[in-house]
Short mmCIF file of C-alpha atoms and ligand atoms in Angstrom, two decimals:
data_model
loop_
_atom_site.label_atom_id
_atom_site.label_comp_id
_atom_site.label_asym_id
_atom_site.label_seq_id
_atom_site.Cartn_x
_atom_site.Cartn_y
_atom_site.Cartn_z
CA MET Y 1 -20.11 -16.63 14.59
CA ALA Y 2 -17.89 -14.37 14.83
CA LYS Y 3 -19.58 -10.72 15.38
CA GLN Y 4 -20.57 -7.84 11.90
CA TYR Y 5 -19.86 -5.03 13.09
CA PRO Y 6 -21.73 -1.94 9.94
CA LEU Y 7 -19.04 1.12 9.39
CA TYR Y 8 -21.02 4.24 10.96
CA ILE Y 9 -21.58 6.80 8.49
CA ASN Y 10 -24.21 10.40 8.49
CA GLY Y 11 -26.14 8.45 11.17
CA ASN Y 12 -26.77 4.79 8.96
CA TRP Y 13 -24.40 1.76 9.86
CA ILE Y 14 -23.10 0.60 6.51
CA GLU Y 15 -22.65 -3.30 4.92
CA THR Y 16 -19.27 -3.20 2.77
CA THR Y 17 -18.32 -5.88 0.21
CA GLU Y 18 -15.99 -6.71 1.79
CA LYS Y 19 -14.99 -7.20 4.83
CA LEU Y 20 -11.92 -7.08 7.29
CA GLU Y 21 -11.03 -9.91 10.22
CA VAL Y 22 -10.23 -8.81 13.77
CA ILE Y 23 -8.23 -11.60 15.44
CA ASP Y 24 -8.52 -12.25 19.33
CA LYS Y 25 -5.11 -11.24 20.08
CA TYR Y 26 -4.36 -13.59 23.00
CA THR Y 27 -5.28 -16.84 21.42
CA GLN Y 28 -5.02 -15.79 17.28
CA ASP Y 29 -8.96 -16.62 16.84
CA THR Y 30 -11.62 -14.38 14.83
CA TYR Y 31 -12.96 -12.01 16.94
CA ALA Y 32 -14.80 -10.05 14.69
CA SER Y 33 -15.65 -8.50 11.47
CA VAL Y 34 -16.00 -5.18 10.67
CA TYR Y 35 -17.19 -3.85 7.17
CA LYS Y 36 -13.86 -2.34 4.47
CA ALA Y 37 -15.26 0.54 3.64
CA GLY Y 38 -13.77 1.68 0.25
CA GLU Y 39 -13.65 5.48 -2.02
CA LYS Y 40 -17.20 4.93 -1.96
CA GLU Y 41 -17.69 5.15 1.86
CA VAL Y 42 -15.12 7.86 2.70
CA ASP Y 43 -16.35 10.17 0.54
CA GLN Y 44 -19.80 10.37 2.21
CA ALA Y 45 -18.59 10.43 5.31
CA ILE Y 46 -16.47 13.31 4.58
CA THR Y 47 -19.97 15.03 2.40
CA SER Y 48 -21.54 14.19 5.73
CA ALA Y 49 -19.58 15.30 8.29
CA ARG Y 50 -19.61 18.29 5.89
CA VAL Y 51 -23.43 18.79 5.69
CA ALA Y 52 -23.69 18.45 9.33
CA TYR Y 53 -21.11 21.16 9.98
CA LYS Y 54 -22.92 23.72 8.30
CA LYS Y 55 -26.51 22.31 9.35
CA GLU Y 56 -25.75 20.94 12.81
CA GLN Y 57 -24.70 23.93 14.73
CA LEU Y 58 -24.96 22.63 18.10
CA SER Y 59 -25.44 25.46 21.30
CA PRO Y 60 -21.80 24.49 23.82
CA TYR Y 61 -24.59 23.91 26.29
CA ARG Y 62 -26.41 20.94 23.93
CA ARG Y 63 -22.72 20.14 23.54
CA PHE Y 64 -21.73 19.72 27.11
CA GLU Y 65 -25.05 17.79 27.15
CA ILE Y 66 -23.86 14.93 24.92
CA LEU Y 67 -20.56 15.14 25.88
CA LYS Y 68 -21.50 13.97 29.55
CA ARG Y 69 -23.89 11.65 28.43
CA VAL Y 70 -21.34 9.45 26.13
CA SER Y 71 -19.25 9.78 29.49
CA GLU Y 72 -21.66 8.01 31.63
CA LEU Y 73 -22.30 5.66 29.26
CA LEU Y 74 -18.92 4.69 28.86
CA MET Y 75 -19.13 3.81 32.56
CA GLU Y 76 -22.53 2.13 32.19
CA ARG Y 77 -21.19 -0.38 29.81
CA LYS Y 78 -17.52 -0.79 31.32
CA GLU Y 79 -17.10 -4.23 31.68
CA GLU Y 80 -18.73 -4.30 27.95
CA LEU Y 81 -16.35 -2.82 26.57
CA ALA Y 82 -13.02 -3.56 28.72
CA LEU Y 83 -13.71 -6.57 27.26
CA VAL Y 84 -13.48 -5.61 23.64
CA ILE Y 85 -10.26 -4.16 24.18
CA THR Y 86 -8.70 -6.71 26.26
CA LYS Y 87 -9.69 -9.11 22.99
CA GLU Y 88 -9.02 -6.51 19.72
CA ALA Y 89 -5.86 -5.34 21.55
CA GLY Y 90 -4.31 -8.02 23.79
CA LYS Y 91 -4.66 -5.33 26.87
CA PRO Y 92 -4.62 -7.42 30.23
CA LEU Y 93 -8.51 -6.60 31.72
CA LYS Y 94 -7.51 -4.42 34.29
CA GLN Y 95 -5.59 -1.86 32.13
CA ALA Y 96 -8.55 -2.00 29.69
CA SER Y 97 -10.98 -1.21 32.37
CA SER Y 98 -8.74 1.85 33.03
CA GLU Y 99 -8.72 3.02 29.44
CA ILE Y 100 -11.83 2.71 30.06
CA GLU Y 101 -12.47 5.27 33.30
CA ARG Y 102 -10.23 7.76 31.44
CA SER Y 103 -12.22 7.77 28.47
CA ALA Y 104 -15.28 8.58 30.44
CA GLN Y 105 -12.51 11.35 32.36
CA THR Y 106 -11.92 12.85 29.38
CA PHE Y 107 -15.40 12.74 28.01
CA GLU Y 108 -16.26 14.16 31.28
CA VAL Y 109 -13.24 17.37 30.73
CA ALA Y 110 -14.26 17.67 27.04
CA ALA Y 111 -17.82 18.12 28.29
CA GLU Y 112 -16.60 20.66 30.71
CA GLU Y 113 -14.60 22.55 28.75
CA ALA Y 114 -17.38 22.60 25.52
CA LYS Y 115 -19.34 25.06 27.92
CA ARG Y 116 -15.45 27.47 28.61
CA ILE Y 117 -14.51 28.73 25.08
CA HIS Y 118 -14.51 32.25 24.55
CA GLY Y 119 -12.11 34.86 22.73
CA GLU Y 120 -10.83 37.85 24.67
CA GLY Y 121 -10.56 41.97 24.25
CA VAL Y 122 -8.06 43.74 22.30
CA PRO Y 123 -6.87 46.87 23.52
CA VAL Y 124 -6.68 48.58 19.91
CA GLU Y 125 -8.21 51.55 21.08
CA ALA Y 126 -4.40 51.51 22.60
CA ALA Y 127 -2.83 52.00 18.96
CA PRO Y 128 -2.72 55.83 17.30
CA GLY Y 129 -5.56 56.06 15.17
CA SER Y 130 -8.15 54.27 17.04
CA GLU Y 131 -9.48 56.11 20.10
CA ASN Y 132 -13.19 55.12 19.05
CA ARG Y 133 -12.38 51.56 17.93
CA MET Y 134 -12.77 48.40 20.32
CA ALA Y 135 -12.23 44.66 19.24
CA PHE Y 136 -12.24 41.13 21.16
CA THR Y 137 -12.01 37.89 19.32
CA ILE Y 138 -13.82 34.77 19.25
CA LYS Y 139 -13.29 30.99 18.73
CA VAL Y 140 -14.87 29.46 16.02
CA PRO Y 141 -14.73 26.04 15.05
CA VAL Y 142 -11.92 25.15 12.54
CA GLY Y 143 -15.06 22.86 10.30
CA VAL Y 144 -14.52 19.17 9.85
CA VAL Y 145 -11.21 17.00 11.46
CA GLY Y 146 -10.07 14.36 10.24
CA ALA Y 147 -8.93 11.82 13.01
CA ILE Y 148 -6.53 8.87 12.68
CA SER Y 149 -5.87 7.11 15.40
CA PRO Y 150 -3.29 3.92 16.25
CA PHE Y 151 -3.45 0.36 17.93
CA ASN Y 152 -2.54 1.10 21.70
CA PHE Y 153 -5.26 2.65 23.40
CA PRO Y 154 -8.41 1.83 20.62
CA LEU Y 155 -10.83 4.23 23.16
CA ASN Y 156 -8.94 6.75 24.23
CA LEU Y 157 -6.31 7.81 22.31
CA VAL Y 158 -9.84 7.50 20.02
CA SER Y 159 -11.47 9.83 22.49
CA HIS Y 160 -8.95 12.39 22.83
CA LYS Y 161 -9.75 13.48 18.84
CA VAL Y 162 -13.76 13.22 18.85
CA ALA Y 163 -14.46 14.46 22.19
CA PRO Y 164 -12.69 17.88 21.69
CA ALA Y 165 -13.24 18.06 18.24
CA ILE Y 166 -17.19 18.12 19.04
CA ALA Y 167 -16.47 20.29 22.45
CA ALA Y 168 -15.69 22.56 19.74
CA GLY Y 169 -17.93 22.62 17.16
CA ASN Y 170 -17.00 20.27 14.59
CA ALA Y 171 -17.78 17.05 12.58
CA VAL Y 172 -15.16 14.66 12.60
CA ILE Y 173 -14.48 11.41 10.53
CA LEU Y 174 -12.33 8.98 11.76
CA LYS Y 175 -10.26 6.22 10.65
CA PRO Y 176 -9.18 3.57 14.04
CA ALA Y 177 -6.17 1.46 13.69
CA SER Y 178 -6.95 -1.81 11.27
CA THR Y 179 -6.20 -4.32 14.08
CA THR Y 180 -8.12 -2.33 16.75
CA PRO Y 181 -11.56 -0.47 15.09
CA ILE Y 182 -14.30 -2.46 17.22
CA SER Y 183 -13.74 -0.28 20.12
CA ALA Y 184 -14.66 3.14 18.10
CA LEU Y 185 -17.76 1.26 16.99
CA LYS Y 186 -19.14 1.08 19.92
CA LEU Y 187 -18.07 4.35 21.26
CA ALA Y 188 -20.80 5.58 17.75
CA GLU Y 189 -22.95 3.41 18.92
CA ILE Y 190 -22.62 5.43 23.18
CA PHE Y 191 -22.77 8.97 20.55
CA GLU Y 192 -26.18 7.85 19.04
CA GLN Y 193 -27.81 7.04 22.15
CA ALA Y 194 -26.41 10.22 23.52
CA GLY Y 195 -28.23 12.02 21.43
CA LEU Y 196 -25.86 13.37 18.29
CA PRO Y 197 -27.44 14.49 15.34
CA SER Y 198 -25.98 12.43 12.32
CA GLY Y 199 -23.15 13.45 10.61
CA LEU Y 200 -21.38 14.58 13.10
CA PHE Y 201 -19.17 11.42 13.53
CA ASN Y 202 -18.52 9.35 11.24
CA VAL Y 203 -15.79 5.95 10.76
CA VAL Y 204 -14.93 4.58 8.36
CA VAL Y 205 -12.27 1.29 9.13
CA GLY Y 206 -9.47 -0.09 6.59
CA SER Y 207 -5.97 0.41 5.48
CA GLY Y 208 -4.39 3.34 6.55
CA SER Y 209 -2.76 3.20 2.25
CA THR Y 210 -6.17 3.14 1.26
CA VAL Y 211 -8.69 4.61 3.69
CA GLY Y 212 -6.05 7.01 4.71
CA ASN Y 213 -4.85 7.66 1.94
CA GLN Y 214 -7.49 9.43 0.26
CA MET Y 215 -8.70 11.15 3.73
CA MET Y 216 -5.42 12.74 3.30
CA LYS Y 217 -5.86 14.22 -0.20
CA ASP Y 218 -8.80 15.10 0.71
CA GLU Y 219 -9.59 18.80 0.23
CA ARG Y 220 -12.70 18.94 2.58
CA ILE Y 221 -11.12 17.66 5.37
CA ASP Y 222 -10.41 21.51 7.60
CA LEU Y 223 -7.90 20.21 10.00
CA TYR Y 224 -6.13 16.28 11.04
CA THR Y 225 -5.12 14.81 14.22
CA PHE Y 226 -2.57 12.20 13.95
CA THR Y 227 -1.55 9.66 16.54
CA GLY Y 228 0.44 6.67 15.59
CA SER Y 229 4.15 6.40 14.09
CA ALA Y 230 6.81 9.24 13.30
CA GLU Y 231 7.38 7.27 9.84
CA VAL Y 232 3.82 7.75 8.73
CA GLY Y 233 2.92 11.19 10.67
CA LEU Y 234 6.16 12.18 8.10
CA LYS Y 235 3.36 10.98 5.43
CA LEU Y 236 0.75 12.87 6.33
CA LYS Y 237 2.81 16.62 6.96
CA GLN Y 238 3.92 15.62 3.00
CA ASN Y 239 0.65 15.40 1.58
CA THR Y 240 -1.46 17.48 3.90
CA GLY Y 241 -0.80 20.68 2.23
CA LEU Y 242 -1.80 23.88 3.88
CA LYS Y 243 -4.13 22.02 6.70
CA LYS Y 244 -3.80 22.14 10.34
CA LEU Y 245 -2.19 18.87 10.83
CA ILE Y 246 -1.59 17.71 15.46
CA LEU Y 247 1.09 15.37 15.57
CA GLU Y 248 1.44 12.60 18.72
CA LEU Y 249 4.13 10.72 18.07
CA GLY Y 250 6.48 8.22 19.32
CA ASN Y 251 9.26 7.81 22.18
CA ASN Y 252 11.94 6.23 23.85
CA SER Y 253 11.06 7.59 27.20
CA PRO Y 254 14.43 7.71 29.20
CA VAL Y 255 14.07 7.97 33.14
CA ILE Y 256 17.35 8.76 35.20
CA VAL Y 257 17.16 7.83 39.01
CA ASP Y 258 19.64 9.93 40.39
CA LYS Y 259 21.76 9.42 43.62
CA ASP Y 260 19.75 10.89 46.13
CA ALA Y 261 17.03 9.22 44.96
CA ASP Y 262 14.26 6.92 46.76
CA VAL Y 263 15.84 3.87 45.04
CA GLU Y 264 13.22 1.34 46.49
CA LEU Y 265 10.42 4.00 44.96
CA ALA Y 266 12.09 4.74 42.24
CA ALA Y 267 12.61 0.67 41.18
CA LYS Y 268 9.03 0.10 42.76
CA THR Y 269 7.32 2.36 40.58
CA LEU Y 270 9.33 1.98 37.71
CA ALA Y 271 8.80 -2.16 37.26
CA GLN Y 272 4.58 -1.30 37.41
CA LYS Y 273 4.71 1.08 34.30
CA SER Y 274 7.25 -0.27 32.35
CA PHE Y 275 5.73 -3.08 31.15
CA ALA Y 276 2.01 -1.88 30.80
CA PHE Y 277 -0.11 -2.74 27.78
CA ALA Y 278 3.37 -5.24 26.81
CA GLY Y 279 5.33 -1.57 26.25
CA GLN Y 280 3.36 -0.74 24.05
CA VAL Y 281 2.94 2.43 25.28
CA CYS Y 282 4.20 6.21 23.57
CA ILE Y 283 5.74 6.87 27.18
CA SER Y 284 6.24 3.56 28.36
CA VAL Y 285 10.00 3.79 29.46
CA GLN Y 286 12.84 2.41 27.94
CA ARG Y 287 16.47 3.93 29.01
CA ILE Y 288 16.91 3.83 32.83
CA TYR Y 289 19.78 6.12 33.38
CA VAL Y 290 20.58 4.82 36.87
CA HIS Y 291 23.41 6.92 38.95
CA GLU Y 292 26.65 4.09 39.68
CA SER Y 293 26.48 5.17 43.46
CA VAL Y 294 23.22 3.60 44.06
CA LEU Y 295 22.86 1.01 40.76
CA GLY Y 296 23.85 -2.25 43.07
CA GLU Y 297 20.45 -1.15 44.71
CA PHE Y 298 18.40 -0.27 41.85
CA GLN Y 299 19.04 -2.69 39.94
CA GLN Y 300 18.48 -6.14 42.66
CA CYS Y 301 15.64 -4.64 43.47
CA PHE Y 302 14.08 -3.82 40.17
CA VAL Y 303 14.32 -6.88 38.69
CA ASP Y 304 13.11 -8.68 42.15
CA GLU Y 305 10.23 -6.71 41.15
CA VAL Y 306 10.01 -7.52 37.05
CA ARG Y 307 10.74 -11.37 38.82
CA GLY Y 308 6.93 -10.51 40.39
CA LEU Y 309 4.83 -9.32 37.11
CA LYS Y 310 2.55 -11.41 36.23
CA VAL Y 311 2.27 -12.36 32.60
CA GLY Y 312 0.91 -13.92 29.60
CA ASP Y 313 -3.85 -14.68 29.11
CA PRO Y 314 -5.16 -10.80 28.93
CA ASN Y 315 -8.34 -12.80 30.13
CA ASP Y 316 -7.11 -13.51 33.88
CA PRO Y 317 -7.79 -10.31 35.38
CA ASP Y 318 -4.11 -10.20 37.90
CA THR Y 319 -1.99 -10.47 34.43
CA ASP Y 320 0.19 -7.52 34.10
CA VAL Y 321 1.63 -8.38 31.25
CA GLY Y 322 -0.13 -10.11 28.03
CA PRO Y 323 0.35 -10.69 24.16
CA MET Y 324 1.66 -8.47 21.96
CA ILE Y 325 -0.61 -6.71 19.27
CA ALA Y 326 1.06 -9.58 16.19
CA GLU Y 327 3.87 -12.14 15.79
CA GLN Y 328 5.51 -9.97 14.02
CA GLU Y 329 6.53 -7.40 16.69
CA ALA Y 330 7.22 -9.65 19.49
CA LYS Y 331 9.65 -11.64 16.66
CA ARG Y 332 11.10 -8.04 16.56
CA ALA Y 333 11.45 -7.23 19.56
CA GLU Y 334 13.21 -10.55 20.10
CA ASN Y 335 15.63 -10.02 17.12
CA TRP Y 336 16.87 -6.66 18.90
CA ILE Y 337 17.24 -7.88 21.84
CA ASN Y 338 19.34 -11.16 20.28
CA GLU Y 339 21.05 -8.66 17.92
CA ALA Y 340 21.97 -6.38 21.36
CA ILE Y 341 22.98 -9.03 22.70
CA ASN Y 342 25.71 -10.21 20.08
CA GLN Y 343 26.83 -6.51 20.07
CA GLY Y 344 27.52 -7.41 24.07
CA ALA Y 345 24.64 -6.74 26.27
CA THR Y 346 23.47 -8.49 28.83
CA VAL Y 347 20.01 -9.92 30.07
CA LEU Y 348 19.39 -9.13 33.43
CA GLN Y 349 15.64 -10.93 33.26
CA GLY Y 350 13.48 -12.19 30.51
CA GLY Y 351 14.50 -12.16 27.27
CA GLN Y 352 12.47 -15.10 25.41
CA ARG Y 353 9.28 -15.26 23.57
CA LYS Y 354 6.28 -17.51 23.53
CA GLY Y 355 4.04 -17.01 20.32
CA THR Y 356 2.69 -13.27 20.30
CA VAL Y 357 4.06 -12.67 24.65
CA MET Y 358 7.85 -11.71 24.84
CA GLN Y 359 8.35 -12.17 28.77
CA PRO Y 360 9.42 -8.78 30.58
CA THR Y 361 12.80 -8.41 29.85
CA VAL Y 362 15.60 -6.14 31.55
CA MET Y 363 18.86 -5.56 29.59
CA PHE Y 364 22.32 -4.32 30.66
CA ASP Y 365 25.68 -3.67 28.75
CA VAL Y 366 23.78 -1.43 26.44
CA LYS Y 367 25.42 0.93 24.36
CA LYS Y 368 23.58 4.34 23.38
CA ASP Y 369 23.91 2.94 19.51
CA MET Y 370 22.00 -0.26 20.25
CA ARG Y 371 18.11 -0.08 18.99
CA VAL Y 372 16.59 -1.48 22.04
CA VAL Y 373 18.42 1.67 23.37
CA CYS Y 374 18.02 4.82 20.66
CA GLU Y 375 15.32 3.43 18.72
CA GLU Y 376 11.33 3.45 20.09
CA VAL Y 377 11.43 -0.67 20.90
CA PHE Y 378 7.59 -0.46 22.27
CA ALA Y 379 7.94 -3.40 24.01
CA PRO Y 380 8.34 -4.81 27.14
CA VAL Y 381 11.94 -4.14 27.04
CA VAL Y 382 14.03 -1.86 29.62
CA SER Y 383 17.47 -0.68 29.19
CA ILE Y 384 19.62 0.18 32.01
CA LEU Y 385 22.48 2.13 31.96
CA PRO Y 386 24.71 3.89 34.96
CA PHE Y 387 25.82 6.92 34.51
CA ASP Y 388 28.43 9.31 37.08
CA ASP Y 389 27.44 12.76 35.68
CA LEU Y 390 24.50 14.64 35.04
CA ASP Y 391 25.24 16.80 32.82
CA THR Y 392 26.94 14.04 30.85
CA CYS Y 393 23.63 11.70 31.45
CA ILE Y 394 21.25 14.83 29.98
CA ASP Y 395 23.45 15.67 26.87
CA GLU Y 396 22.67 11.80 26.44
CA VAL Y 397 19.30 11.72 27.31
CA ASN Y 398 18.86 15.20 24.69
CA GLU Y 399 20.72 13.12 22.09
CA SER Y 400 17.31 10.92 20.70
CA PRO Y 401 14.85 12.27 18.39
CA TYR Y 402 12.56 11.92 20.30
CA GLY Y 403 10.85 14.03 22.58
CA LEU Y 404 7.64 12.99 24.46
CA GLN Y 405 8.09 12.57 28.61
CA GLY Y 406 10.41 11.79 30.91
CA GLY Y 407 11.02 11.26 34.75
CA ILE Y 408 13.94 11.62 36.95
CA PHE Y 409 13.46 10.06 40.66
CA THR Y 410 16.19 12.28 43.48
CA GLN Y 411 14.75 14.02 46.21
CA ASP Y 412 17.13 16.71 45.50
CA LEU Y 413 15.31 19.90 44.54
CA ASP Y 414 18.18 22.05 42.97
CA ARG Y 415 19.08 18.86 40.11
CA ALA Y 416 15.17 18.32 40.20
CA PHE Y 417 14.58 21.51 38.84
CA TYR Y 418 17.93 21.90 36.31
CA ALA Y 419 16.84 19.24 34.99
CA ALA Y 420 13.29 19.73 33.95
CA ARG Y 421 15.12 22.72 32.53
CA LYS Y 422 17.37 21.10 30.02
CA ILE Y 423 15.61 18.20 29.28
CA GLU Y 424 14.35 18.17 25.63
CA VAL Y 425 10.74 16.49 26.19
CA GLY Y 426 7.05 17.66 26.92
CA GLY Y 427 6.47 16.79 29.48
CA LEU Y 428 9.09 15.65 32.34
CA MET Y 429 7.94 13.34 35.82
CA ILE Y 430 9.20 14.21 38.86
CA ASN Y 431 9.36 10.95 41.02
CA ASP Y 432 7.65 8.56 38.80
CA ALA Y 433 7.90 7.19 35.63
CA SER Y 434 7.43 8.45 32.40
CA GLN Y 435 4.03 7.22 31.66
CA TYR Y 436 2.28 9.70 34.60
CA ARG Y 437 -0.93 11.01 32.51
CA VAL Y 438 -4.37 11.93 33.37
CA ASP Y 439 -6.53 13.07 31.01
CA LEU Y 440 -6.68 17.32 31.38
CA MET Y 441 -3.43 18.26 31.40
CA PRO Y 442 -1.42 18.70 28.61
CA TYR Y 443 -0.56 16.16 26.08
CA GLY Y 444 2.32 15.80 23.28
CA GLY Y 445 6.35 16.35 21.91
CA VAL Y 446 8.83 18.00 20.56
CA LYS Y 447 11.29 17.00 18.07
CA ASP Y 448 10.09 13.71 15.65
CA SER Y 449 7.34 13.00 18.96
CA GLY Y 450 5.92 15.00 17.09
CA ASN Y 451 3.72 19.28 17.24
CA GLY Y 452 0.22 20.20 18.92
CA LYS Y 453 -1.21 19.44 22.08
CA GLU Y 454 -3.82 17.04 23.31
CA GLY Y 455 -5.91 17.33 26.79
CA PRO Y 456 -9.35 18.72 25.65
CA LYS Y 457 -8.43 22.19 27.12
CA TYR Y 458 -5.14 21.88 24.30
CA SER Y 459 -7.23 20.02 21.99
CA ILE Y 460 -9.61 22.79 21.89
CA LYS Y 461 -7.74 25.35 21.22
CA GLU Y 462 -5.74 23.67 17.83
CA MET Y 463 -9.78 22.49 17.01
CA THR Y 464 -10.59 26.03 17.21
CA GLU Y 465 -9.49 29.19 15.10
CA GLU Y 466 -9.39 32.57 16.45
CA ARG Y 467 -11.66 35.79 14.54
CA LEU Y 468 -11.15 39.22 15.77
CA ILE Y 469 -14.22 41.47 15.58
CA VAL Y 470 -13.76 45.66 15.19
CA LEU Y 471 -16.20 48.13 16.19
CA ASN Y 472 -15.86 51.53 14.58
CA LEU Y 473 -17.15 53.42 16.58
CA ASN Y 474 -18.62 56.73 16.05
CA LYS Y 475 -17.47 58.39 19.46
N1 LIG E 501 2.20 10.09 21.07
C1 LIG E 501 1.27 9.73 21.37
O1 LIG E 501 0.09 10.53 22.30
C2 LIG E 501 0.88 8.70 20.60
C3 LIG E 501 0.09 7.32 21.15
C4 LIG E 501 -0.16 6.19 20.99
C5 LIG E 501 0.74 6.20 19.57
N2 LIG E 501 1.71 6.85 19.39
C6 LIG E 501 2.88 5.54 18.50
O2 LIG E 501 2.23 4.94 17.88
C7 LIG E 501 2.57 3.99 17.43
C8 LIG E 501 1.97 2.52 17.26
O3 LIG E 501 0.77 2.34 16.78
P1 LIG E 501 0.64 2.16 15.60
O4 LIG E 501 1.04 1.00 14.85
O5 LIG E 501 -0.84 2.06 14.82
O6 LIG E 501 1.27 3.52 14.71
P2 LIG E 501 1.20 3.30 12.48
O7 LIG E 501 1.38 4.59 12.21
O8 LIG E 501 1.22 2.40 11.94
O9 LIG E 501 -0.71 3.73 12.18
C9 LIG E 501 -1.29 4.48 13.25
C10 LIG E 501 -2.50 5.02 12.04
O10 LIG E 501 -2.69 5.30 11.11
C11 LIG E 501 -2.47 5.02 9.94
N3 LIG E 501 -1.56 5.06 9.14
C12 LIG E 501 -0.91 4.05 8.11
N4 LIG E 501 -0.63 4.59 7.10
C13 LIG E 501 -0.88 5.27 6.80
C14 LIG E 501 -1.16 5.76 5.94
N5 LIG E 501 -0.25 6.41 4.95
N6 LIG E 501 -1.64 7.38 5.87
C15 LIG E 501 -2.93 7.78 6.80
N7 LIG E 501 -2.77 6.80 7.95
C16 LIG E 501 -1.53 5.24 7.82
C17 LIG E 501 -2.48 2.86 11.12
O11 LIG E 501 -3.78 2.46 9.52
C18 LIG E 501 -3.47 3.86 12.30
O12 LIG E 501 -5.06 4.04 12.21
C19 LIG E 501 4.10 3.73 17.76
O13 LIG E 501 5.02 4.82 17.08
C20 LIG E 501 3.97 4.82 19.26
O14 LIG E 501 4.80 5.19 19.49
C21 LIG E 501 2.16 7.77 19.89
O1 LIG E 502 -0.06 5.15 23.94
C1 LIG E 502 0.50 6.71 24.13
C2 LIG E 502 -1.34 6.66 25.11
O2 LIG E 502 -0.67 8.88 24.69
C3 LIG E 502 -0.66 6.82 26.61
S1 LIG E 502 -1.85 7.14 27.25
O3 LIG E 502 -2.70 6.65 26.54
O4 LIG E 502 -1.64 8.98 27.92
O5 LIG E 502 -1.61 6.95 28.68
#
């Protein structure tokens, strides 16, 4: 029988009357089931977070110790946890293992940051009439953080919310994606083992329209941190009133291969990185703008590399591209490809789908208003778009409503920096794919890709308030 996972509320493992099945995304068999949170459980989770926040004022050093221990335990349980991600998300094993390592890093960095939370001196004595005053700020936690996470990095994107929230002294209620909730429940086990007091971390599983909806309307949550689609991000913005809201949303990442690029480096890097987790990564390369003078060389090398990717069973340690999260998503990608073909596009490689597995696909002869180009494809599909003038290319790059990360391959520093100033993104990679991310760096988008930054140091800034203290002295 498939393993059953209870919810984690106030340090207790809770079984409810309804269960949700978690499917193995490759075999489509039932992998596990999870007890679903109803209104009562969501309410209990928020109440216990509020109570624990008031009661459990952990010192920064204690927060450091707990988060450091979580990081160690993640590494100790790496194999088991990687397998969970492979089953519940369909992520190829080697990419799932790397997610565990990254998650351990996220916790380690957050642990260190817990010891560096401080305010600053404010020179109020410089203002006329304030000569006898001194002032400084302190950083205080926001209180209760409501976190809602997507399916594609079920552990590390949860870690990016929970680790900084705890480092900053907050309590958390997490709603993971209902397709991939097991990693989050495993994290709760690890927190318990690491000694986090009850109530500071709670996991409630259920759909967006029930659990998510209830969370976003509850006045007792002080800050929301959401990663997911722009569509749901907008709903949160419309429903969370004046509460603080961090939004990490979608993208359709551009990368430019300029006339003086190291074409082989560009082609190999982009082929290796663009199809990771079947393109279901928010910073996946989607639009590759290639200078006409290097187009032939790039295309040949890129397509050859893509042909070498191993596609299929995510349990195979050599697999590069596994299944998508659901057949309906793979069918959507297939429809977008066919729609582009009907409008004149050609397929240089791939294009076929078998169940949930979509072949890594390279499109050419595309137009900028085709969905595979202008919307977020979130599938293993990239388009090659030729250009001859860098300014016109940058204008086209910036026509996208999104702006998370992008890239440019060039050996000309002037052109690289020119592009860095002009391209409207949260992060630009020079001589790398848009997918570059290490967990300590500031990460977040502009325009419809959201607002606020993640990366422990930056999330802690978002998840604390700066309080001013002024001393009125006699002399
Ligand atoms: N910018 C980033 O850092 C980043 C990272 C990963 C994924 N993403 C984006 O996430 C999307 C894919 O993930 P997804 O399909 O899980 O996204 P999604 O928006 O469908 O779901 C994200 C989360 O929101 C919940 N949700 C759904 N409807 C809700 C509602 N009405 N109220 C409250 N919560 C609700 C879901 O249950 C899930 O937990 C892509 O657009 C991708 O680009 C962005
Ligand atoms: O899907 C988007 C993620 O933010 C990518 S990563 O985990 O940061 O690499």
